PDB file of C-alpha atoms in Angstrom:
ATOM      1  CA  MET D   1     -21.085 -24.205   9.805  1.00  0.00           C
ATOM      2  CA  VAL D   2     -22.335 -20.960   7.974  1.00  0.00           C
ATOM      3  CA  ARG D   3     -24.342 -18.873  10.361  1.00  0.00           C
ATOM      4  CA  VAL D   4     -27.302 -17.265   8.579  1.00  0.00           C
ATOM      5  CA  PRO D   5     -28.382 -13.801   9.767  1.00  0.00           C
ATOM      6  CA  GLU D   6     -31.993 -13.019  10.612  1.00  0.00           C
ATOM      7  CA  SER D   7     -32.316 -10.681   7.576  1.00  0.00           C
ATOM      8  CA  GLN D   8     -31.007 -13.472   5.324  1.00  0.00           C
ATOM      9  CA  ARG D   9     -33.425 -15.929   6.809  1.00  0.00           C
ATOM     10  CA  VAL D  10     -36.361 -13.670   6.031  1.00  0.00           C
ATOM     11  CA  ARG D  11     -34.987 -13.007   2.512  1.00  0.00           C
ATOM     12  CA  ASP D  12     -34.517 -16.675   1.692  1.00  0.00           C
ATOM     13  CA  ALA D  13     -38.101 -17.455   2.883  1.00  0.00           C
ATOM     14  CA  LEU D  14     -39.492 -14.589   0.702  1.00  0.00           C
ATOM     15  CA  GLU D  15     -37.380 -15.727  -2.305  1.00  0.00           C
ATOM     16  CA  ASN D  16     -38.800 -19.179  -1.962  1.00  0.00           C
ATOM     17  CA  ALA D  17     -42.278 -17.873  -1.713  1.00  0.00           C
ATOM     18  CA  ILE D  18     -41.955 -15.667  -4.668  1.00  0.00           C
ATOM     19  CA  VAL D  19     -40.175 -18.090  -6.897  1.00  0.00           C
ATOM     20  CA  ASP D  20     -42.738 -20.815  -5.779  1.00  0.00           C
ATOM     21  CA  GLY D  21     -45.602 -18.586  -6.737  1.00  0.00           C
ATOM     22  CA  GLN D  22     -46.988 -17.869  -3.140  1.00  0.00           C
ATOM     23  CA  TYR D  23     -46.713 -14.097  -4.093  1.00  0.00           C
ATOM     24  CA  GLY D  24     -47.630 -13.271  -7.624  1.00  0.00           C
ATOM     25  CA  PRO D  25     -46.346 -10.551  -9.952  1.00  0.00           C
ATOM     26  CA  GLY D  26     -47.713  -7.167  -8.894  1.00  0.00           C
ATOM     27  CA  GLU D  27     -48.642  -8.218  -5.480  1.00  0.00           C
ATOM     28  CA  ARG D  28     -47.894  -5.965  -2.461  1.00  0.00           C
ATOM     29  CA  LEU D  29     -45.746  -7.168   0.310  1.00  0.00           C
ATOM     30  CA  ASP D  30     -46.797  -5.816   3.806  1.00  0.00           C
ATOM     31  CA  PRO D  31     -43.818  -5.083   6.014  1.00  0.00           C
ATOM     32  CA  ALA D  32     -45.952  -5.242   9.167  1.00  0.00           C
ATOM     33  CA  LYS D  33     -47.469  -8.602   8.221  1.00  0.00           C
ATOM     34  CA  LEU D  34     -43.989  -9.947   7.437  1.00  0.00           C
ATOM     35  CA  GLN D  35     -42.634  -8.899  10.956  1.00  0.00           C
ATOM     36  CA  GLU D  36     -45.531 -10.817  12.521  1.00  0.00           C
ATOM     37  CA  GLU D  37     -45.073 -13.952  10.180  1.00  0.00           C
ATOM     38  CA  PHE D  38     -41.481 -14.169  10.770  1.00  0.00           C
ATOM     39  CA  GLY D  39     -41.499 -13.036  14.448  1.00  0.00           C
ATOM     40  CA  CYS D  40     -38.863 -10.440  14.032  1.00  0.00           C
ATOM     41  CA  SER D  41     -38.366  -6.687  14.139  1.00  0.00           C
ATOM     42  CA  ARG D  42     -38.647  -4.056  11.380  1.00  0.00           C
ATOM     43  CA  THR D  43     -34.905  -3.993  10.481  1.00  0.00           C
ATOM     44  CA  PRO D  44     -34.521  -7.509   9.233  1.00  0.00           C
ATOM     45  CA  VAL D  45     -37.631  -7.335   7.089  1.00  0.00           C
ATOM     46  CA  ARG D  46     -36.324  -3.916   5.660  1.00  0.00           C
ATOM     47  CA  GLU D  47     -32.941  -5.308   4.952  1.00  0.00           C
ATOM     48  CA  ALA D  48     -34.429  -8.551   3.365  1.00  0.00           C
ATOM     49  CA  LEU D  49     -36.736  -6.375   1.001  1.00  0.00           C
ATOM     50  CA  GLN D  50     -33.870  -4.129   0.049  1.00  0.00           C
ATOM     51  CA  GLY D  51     -31.922  -7.233  -0.895  1.00  0.00           C
ATOM     52  CA  LEU D  52     -34.804  -8.685  -2.842  1.00  0.00           C
ATOM     53  CA  GLU D  53     -35.084  -5.284  -4.655  1.00  0.00           C
ATOM     54  CA  ARG D  54     -31.249  -5.764  -5.658  1.00  0.00           C
ATOM     55  CA  SER D  55     -32.213  -9.135  -6.994  1.00  0.00           C
ATOM     56  CA  GLY D  56     -34.942  -7.865  -9.107  1.00  0.00           C
ATOM     57  CA  LEU D  57     -37.628  -9.806  -7.304  1.00  0.00           C
ATOM     58  CA  VAL D  58     -39.438  -6.817  -5.755  1.00  0.00           C
ATOM     59  CA  ARG D  59     -39.654  -3.166  -6.538  1.00  0.00           C
ATOM     60  CA  ILE D  60     -40.007  -0.645  -3.749  1.00  0.00           C
ATOM     61  CA  ARG D  61     -42.055   2.356  -4.792  1.00  0.00           C
ATOM     62  CA  PRO D  62     -41.655   5.425  -2.441  1.00  0.00           C
ATOM     63  CA  LYS D  63     -44.765   6.179  -0.512  1.00  0.00           C
ATOM     64  CA  GLN D  64     -46.615   3.253  -2.299  1.00  0.00           C
ATOM     65  CA  GLY D  65     -44.947   0.164  -1.015  1.00  0.00           C
ATOM     66  CA  THR D  66     -43.146  -2.879  -2.112  1.00  0.00           C
ATOM     67  CA  TYR D  67     -44.397  -5.032  -5.086  1.00  0.00           C
ATOM     68  CA  VAL D  68     -43.425  -8.337  -6.449  1.00  0.00           C
ATOM     69  CA  THR D  69     -41.757  -8.284  -9.888  1.00  0.00           C
ATOM     70  CA  GLU D  70     -40.376 -11.214 -11.982  1.00  0.00           C
ATOM     71  CA  LEU D  71     -37.744 -11.515 -14.485  1.00  0.00           C
ATOM     72  CA  SER D  72     -38.670 -13.213 -17.856  1.00  0.00           C
ATOM     73  CA  ILE D  73     -36.800 -16.290 -19.076  1.00  0.00           C
ATOM     74  CA  PRO D  74     -34.995 -14.331 -21.775  1.00  0.00           C
ATOM     75  CA  GLU D  75     -33.956 -11.765 -19.259  1.00  0.00           C
ATOM     76  CA  LEU D  76     -32.548 -14.424 -16.902  1.00  0.00           C
ATOM     77  CA  ALA D  77     -30.741 -16.025 -19.682  1.00  0.00           C
ATOM     78  CA  GLU D  78     -28.949 -12.896 -20.661  1.00  0.00           C
ATOM     79  CA  ARG D  79     -27.787 -12.371 -17.062  1.00  0.00           C
ATOM     80  CA  PHE D  80     -26.562 -15.813 -16.832  1.00  0.00           C
ATOM     81  CA  GLU D  81     -24.517 -15.425 -19.872  1.00  0.00           C
ATOM     82  CA  LEU D  82     -22.984 -12.488 -18.529  1.00  0.00           C
ATOM     83  CA  MET D  83     -22.448 -14.150 -15.191  1.00  0.00           C
ATOM     84  CA  ALA D  84     -20.741 -16.994 -16.880  1.00  0.00           C
ATOM     85  CA  GLU D  85     -18.200 -14.620 -18.483  1.00  0.00           C
ATOM     86  CA  LEU D  86     -17.495 -12.948 -15.254  1.00  0.00           C
ATOM     87  CA  GLU D  87     -17.150 -16.307 -13.293  1.00  0.00           C
ATOM     88  CA  GLY D  88     -14.608 -17.416 -16.087  1.00  0.00           C
ATOM     89  CA  MET D  89     -12.481 -14.175 -15.858  1.00  0.00           C
ATOM     90  CA  ALA D  90     -12.378 -14.309 -12.059  1.00  0.00           C
ATOM     91  CA  ALA D  91     -11.326 -17.879 -12.032  1.00  0.00           C
ATOM     92  CA  ARG D  92      -8.619 -17.190 -14.489  1.00  0.00           C
ATOM     93  CA  LEU D  93      -7.185 -14.378 -12.684  1.00  0.00           C
ATOM     94  CA  ALA D  94      -7.399 -16.074  -9.237  1.00  0.00           C
ATOM     95  CA  SER D  95      -5.464 -19.137 -10.739  1.00  0.00           C
ATOM     96  CA  ARG D  96      -2.689 -16.652 -11.040  1.00  0.00           C
ATOM     97  CA  ARG D  97      -3.023 -14.494  -7.949  1.00  0.00           C
ATOM     98  CA  ILE D  98      -4.679 -16.508  -5.179  1.00  0.00           C
ATOM     99  CA  GLU D  99      -2.786 -16.624  -1.953  1.00  0.00           C
ATOM    100  CA  HIS D 100      -2.210 -19.628   0.294  1.00  0.00           C
ATOM    101  CA  GLU D 101      -4.931 -18.819   2.855  1.00  0.00           C
ATOM    102  CA  PRO D 102      -7.615 -17.983   0.502  1.00  0.00           C
ATOM    103  CA  LEU D 103      -6.775 -21.221  -1.243  1.00  0.00           C
ATOM    104  CA  ALA D 104      -7.163 -23.045   1.866  1.00  0.00           C
ATOM    105  CA  GLU D 105     -10.532 -21.313   2.425  1.00  0.00           C
ATOM    106  CA  LEU D 106     -11.642 -22.409  -1.013  1.00  0.00           C
ATOM    107  CA  ARG D 107     -10.827 -25.955  -0.194  1.00  0.00           C
ATOM    108  CA  ARG D 108     -12.741 -25.833   3.004  1.00  0.00           C
ATOM    109  CA  ALA D 109     -15.728 -24.299   1.146  1.00  0.00           C
ATOM    110  CA  LEU D 110     -15.470 -27.200  -1.248  1.00  0.00           C
ATOM    111  CA  GLU D 111     -15.612 -29.646   1.712  1.00  0.00           C
ATOM    112  CA  GLU D 112     -18.747 -27.908   2.971  1.00  0.00           C
ATOM    113  CA  CYS D 113     -20.359 -28.369  -0.388  1.00  0.00           C
ATOM    114  CA  GLU D 114     -19.403 -32.074  -0.282  1.00  0.00           C
ATOM    115  CA  ARG D 115     -21.088 -32.438   3.060  1.00  0.00           C
ATOM    116  CA  HIS D 116     -24.402 -30.796   2.137  1.00  0.00           C
ATOM    117  CA  GLU D 117     -24.452 -32.674  -1.247  1.00  0.00           C
ATOM    118  CA  ALA D 118     -24.003 -36.032   0.626  1.00  0.00           C
ATOM    119  CA  ALA D 119     -26.908 -35.018   2.828  1.00  0.00           C
ATOM    120  CA  ALA D 120     -29.090 -33.925  -0.028  1.00  0.00           C
ATOM    121  CA  ASP D 121     -29.327 -30.559   1.747  1.00  0.00           C
ATOM    122  CA  ALA D 122     -30.071 -28.099  -1.146  1.00  0.00           C
ATOM    123  CA  ASP D 123     -30.365 -25.089   1.210  1.00  0.00           C
ATOM    124  CA  GLY D 124     -27.035 -25.791   2.904  1.00  0.00           C
ATOM    125  CA  TYR D 125     -25.287 -26.558  -0.367  1.00  0.00           C
ATOM    126  CA  TYR D 126     -26.485 -23.085  -1.495  1.00  0.00           C
ATOM    127  CA  TYR D 127     -24.905 -21.292   1.213  1.00  0.00           C
ATOM    128  CA  ALA D 128     -21.671 -23.170   0.804  1.00  0.00           C
ATOM    129  CA  ASN D 129     -21.724 -22.673  -2.832  1.00  0.00           C
ATOM    130  CA  ALA D 130     -22.265 -18.979  -2.397  1.00  0.00           C
ATOM    131  CA  CYS D 131     -19.096 -18.902  -0.192  1.00  0.00           C
ATOM    132  CA  PHE D 132     -17.185 -21.026  -2.574  1.00  0.00           C
ATOM    133  CA  HIS D 133     -17.776 -18.503  -5.432  1.00  0.00           C
ATOM    134  CA  SER D 134     -17.184 -15.470  -3.222  1.00  0.00           C
ATOM    135  CA  ILE D 135     -13.777 -16.631  -2.362  1.00  0.00           C
ATOM    136  CA  ILE D 136     -12.900 -16.957  -6.178  1.00  0.00           C
ATOM    137  CA  TYR D 137     -14.214 -13.378  -6.831  1.00  0.00           C
ATOM    138  CA  ASP D 138     -12.266 -11.999  -3.888  1.00  0.00           C
ATOM    139  CA  SER D 139      -9.058 -13.670  -4.920  1.00  0.00           C
ATOM    140  CA  CYS D 140      -9.163 -12.407  -8.513  1.00  0.00           C
ATOM    141  CA  GLY D 141      -7.131  -9.125  -7.683  1.00  0.00           C
ATOM    142  CA  ASN D 142      -9.360  -7.016  -9.654  1.00  0.00           C
ATOM    143  CA  GLY D 143     -11.671  -4.864  -7.404  1.00  0.00           C
ATOM    144  CA  TYR D 144     -14.044  -3.817 -10.169  1.00  0.00           C
ATOM    145  CA  LEU D 145     -14.574  -7.391 -11.489  1.00  0.00           C
ATOM    146  CA  GLN D 146     -14.894  -8.558  -7.881  1.00  0.00           C
ATOM    147  CA  GLN D 147     -17.799  -5.961  -7.310  1.00  0.00           C
ATOM    148  CA  GLN D 148     -19.458  -6.655 -10.559  1.00  0.00           C
ATOM    149  CA  ALA D 149     -19.415 -10.285 -10.070  1.00  0.00           C
ATOM    150  CA  HIS D 150     -20.945  -9.977  -6.414  1.00  0.00           C
ATOM    151  CA  ASP D 151     -23.589  -7.584  -7.670  1.00  0.00           C
ATOM    152  CA  LEU D 152     -24.869  -9.793 -10.507  1.00  0.00           C
ATOM    153  CA  ARG D 153     -24.669 -12.983  -8.277  1.00  0.00           C
ATOM    154  CA  ARG D 154     -26.940 -11.205  -5.873  1.00  0.00           C
ATOM    155  CA  ILE D 155     -29.489 -10.562  -8.620  1.00  0.00           C
ATOM    156  CA  LEU D 156     -29.289 -14.241  -9.729  1.00  0.00           C
ATOM    157  CA  GLN D 157     -29.130 -15.949  -6.407  1.00  0.00           C
ATOM    158  CA  PRO D 158     -32.780 -16.929  -6.045  1.00  0.00           C
ATOM    159  CA  TYR D 159     -32.769 -18.535  -9.549  1.00  0.00           C
ATOM    160  CA  ARG D 160     -29.484 -20.354  -8.790  1.00  0.00           C
ATOM    161  CA  ARG D 161     -31.037 -21.375  -5.530  1.00  0.00           C
ATOM    162  CA  LEU D 162     -34.033 -22.766  -7.401  1.00  0.00           C
ATOM    163  CA  GLN D 163     -31.853 -24.668  -9.962  1.00  0.00           C
ATOM    164  CA  LEU D 164     -30.309 -26.674  -7.091  1.00  0.00           C
ATOM    165  CA  ARG D 165     -33.627 -28.347  -6.758  1.00  0.00           C
ATOM    166  CA  ALA D 166     -33.287 -29.896 -10.180  1.00  0.00           C
ATOM    167  CA  PRO D 167     -32.656 -33.601 -10.346  1.00  0.00           C
ATOM    168  CA  ASP D 168     -28.900 -34.406  -9.838  1.00  0.00           C
ATOM    169  CA  ARG D 169     -27.766 -30.734 -10.176  1.00  0.00           C
ATOM    170  CA  MET D 170     -26.044 -30.702  -6.806  1.00  0.00           C
ATOM    171  CA  ARG D 171     -23.913 -33.697  -7.673  1.00  0.00           C
ATOM    172  CA  ARG D 172     -22.876 -32.273 -10.952  1.00  0.00           C
ATOM    173  CA  SER D 173     -22.213 -29.048  -9.496  1.00  0.00           C
ATOM    174  CA  LEU D 174     -20.001 -30.534  -6.908  1.00  0.00           C
ATOM    175  CA  ALA D 175     -17.929 -32.262  -9.652  1.00  0.00           C
ATOM    176  CA  GLU D 176     -17.618 -28.902 -11.569  1.00  0.00           C
ATOM    177  CA  HIS D 177     -16.323 -27.304  -8.179  1.00  0.00           C
ATOM    178  CA  HIS D 178     -13.660 -29.894  -7.952  1.00  0.00           C
ATOM    179  CA  ALA D 179     -12.435 -29.177 -11.398  1.00  0.00           C
ATOM    180  CA  ILE D 180     -12.370 -25.504 -10.719  1.00  0.00           C
ATOM    181  CA  VAL D 181     -10.435 -26.073  -7.569  1.00  0.00           C
ATOM    182  CA  GLU D 182      -7.999 -28.309  -9.278  1.00  0.00           C
ATOM    183  CA  ALA D 183      -7.265 -25.782 -12.061  1.00  0.00           C
ATOM    184  CA  ILE D 184      -6.945 -22.769  -9.708  1.00  0.00           C
ATOM    185  CA  SER D 185      -4.664 -24.575  -7.322  1.00  0.00           C
ATOM    186  CA  SER D 186      -2.404 -25.791 -10.192  1.00  0.00           C
ATOM    187  CA  GLY D 187      -2.237 -22.397 -11.803  1.00  0.00           C
ATOM    188  CA  ASP D 188      -3.912 -23.637 -14.984  1.00  0.00           C
ATOM    189  CA  THR D 189      -5.454 -20.393 -16.065  1.00  0.00           C
ATOM    190  CA  GLU D 190      -7.205 -21.569 -19.320  1.00  0.00           C
ATOM    191  CA  THR D 191      -8.846 -24.557 -17.672  1.00  0.00           C
ATOM    192  CA  ALA D 192      -9.833 -22.513 -14.745  1.00  0.00           C
ATOM    193  CA  GLU D 193     -11.654 -19.941 -16.817  1.00  0.00           C
ATOM    194  CA  ASN D 194     -13.311 -22.534 -19.345  1.00  0.00           C
ATOM    195  CA  THR D 195     -14.439 -24.679 -16.354  1.00  0.00           C
ATOM    196  CA  ALA D 196     -15.865 -21.763 -14.383  1.00  0.00           C
ATOM    197  CA  ARG D 197     -17.535 -20.397 -17.376  1.00  0.00           C
ATOM    198  CA  ASP D 198     -19.099 -23.639 -18.264  1.00  0.00           C
ATOM    199  CA  HIS D 199     -20.259 -24.134 -14.670  1.00  0.00           C
ATOM    200  CA  VAL D 200     -22.674 -21.244 -15.139  1.00  0.00           C
ATOM    201  CA  LEU D 201     -23.383 -21.624 -18.868  1.00  0.00           C
ATOM    202  CA  VAL D 202     -24.813 -25.256 -18.110  1.00  0.00           C
ATOM    203  CA  GLN D 203     -27.570 -23.409 -16.244  1.00  0.00           C
ATOM    204  CA  VAL D 204     -28.384 -21.562 -19.373  1.00  0.00           C
ATOM    205  CA  LYS D 205     -28.488 -24.667 -21.378  1.00  0.00           C
ATOM    206  CA  GLU D 206     -30.765 -26.329 -18.783  1.00  0.00           C
ATOM    207  CA  PHE D 207     -33.230 -23.424 -18.577  1.00  0.00           C
ATOM    208  CA  SER D 208     -35.889 -25.779 -19.873  1.00  0.00           C
ATOM    209  CA  GLN D 209     -35.354 -27.791 -16.620  1.00  0.00           C
ATOM    210  CA  LEU D 210     -35.438 -24.596 -14.633  1.00  0.00           C
ATOM    211  CA  VAL D 211     -38.846 -23.701 -16.147  1.00  0.00           C
ATOM    212  CA  ARG D 212     -40.173 -27.259 -15.413  1.00  0.00           C
ATOM    213  CA  THR D 213     -39.073 -27.102 -11.841  1.00  0.00           C
ATOM    214  CA  TRP D 214     -40.519 -23.627 -11.529  1.00  0.00           C
ATOM    215  CA  ASN D 215     -43.884 -24.684 -12.906  1.00  0.00           C
ATOM    216  CA  ARG D 216     -43.962 -27.897 -10.761  1.00  0.00           C
ATOM    217  CA  LEU D 217     -43.385 -25.992  -7.590  1.00  0.00           C
ATOM    218  CA  ARG D 218     -46.043 -23.523  -8.561  1.00  0.00           C
ATOM    219  CA  GLU D 219     -48.514 -26.223  -9.384  1.00  0.00           C
ATOM    220  CA  ALA D 220     -47.751 -27.858  -6.018  1.00  0.00           C
ATOM    221  CA  ARG D 221     -48.423 -24.284  -4.313  1.00  0.00           C
ATOM    222  CA  VAL D 222     -51.632 -23.965  -6.074  1.00  0.00           C
ATOM    223  CA  GLY D 223     -52.745 -27.475  -5.274  1.00  0.00           C
ATOM    224  CA  GLN D 224     -51.971 -26.832  -1.531  1.00  0.00           C
ATOM    225  CA  THR D 225     -53.944 -23.530  -1.469  1.00  0.00           C
ATOM    226  CA  GLN D 226     -57.054 -25.209  -3.182  1.00  0.00           C
ATOM    227  CA  ALA D 227     -56.864 -28.055  -0.770  1.00  0.00           C
ATOM    228  CA  GLN D 228     -56.847 -25.790   2.361  1.00  0.00           C
ATOM    229  CA  LEU D 229     -59.838 -23.675   0.804  1.00  0.00           C
ATOM    230  CA  GLN D 230     -62.011 -26.875   0.534  1.00  0.00           C
TER     231      GLN D 230
END
């Protein structure tokens, strides 16, 4: 079972709130109110906001505060395209360089993904999925590629998290994971690269679904707010 740190719990909740439209572009986030809302100290809130800034969801302005930003759909598509190439390269190198224990960890991460997919647990799958991909990055044997993949993944993680709510995405993602593990474990570099790249590119191709999911969640949030005001 993946243990979620307090700062990650706060960050995840804020990611959801921003992506769902609870906080709009340009809106200021008050750290003191967030501490009260989440029942935690200043440190987890500060770390969560710093993580959100790395993801591009907020901008921290010195002596002014923290404000919500939002990547446009074209900007997201460009980043996902780059992520796909990094994923493919990491998988190709890992298929040649992964050692016995990391390969066993990769299979355990796959089993964790299976468990959460069977339970229709999108949040649990999200964490297991992040672990799965991190093992591949860390097994590629190229420190610079490893760092770049981790950094870009952090930027995209709230949007990848959102896509897991799209109909049937978890099931298809799991099938893609199985293909990636099979290619890496058999040392099939070409298949590992192509499968890992396509695993991310499919998210670019399905951006219309992402937009629909995004709009549906925001409409639901607006409806809830209006109902509370009546």
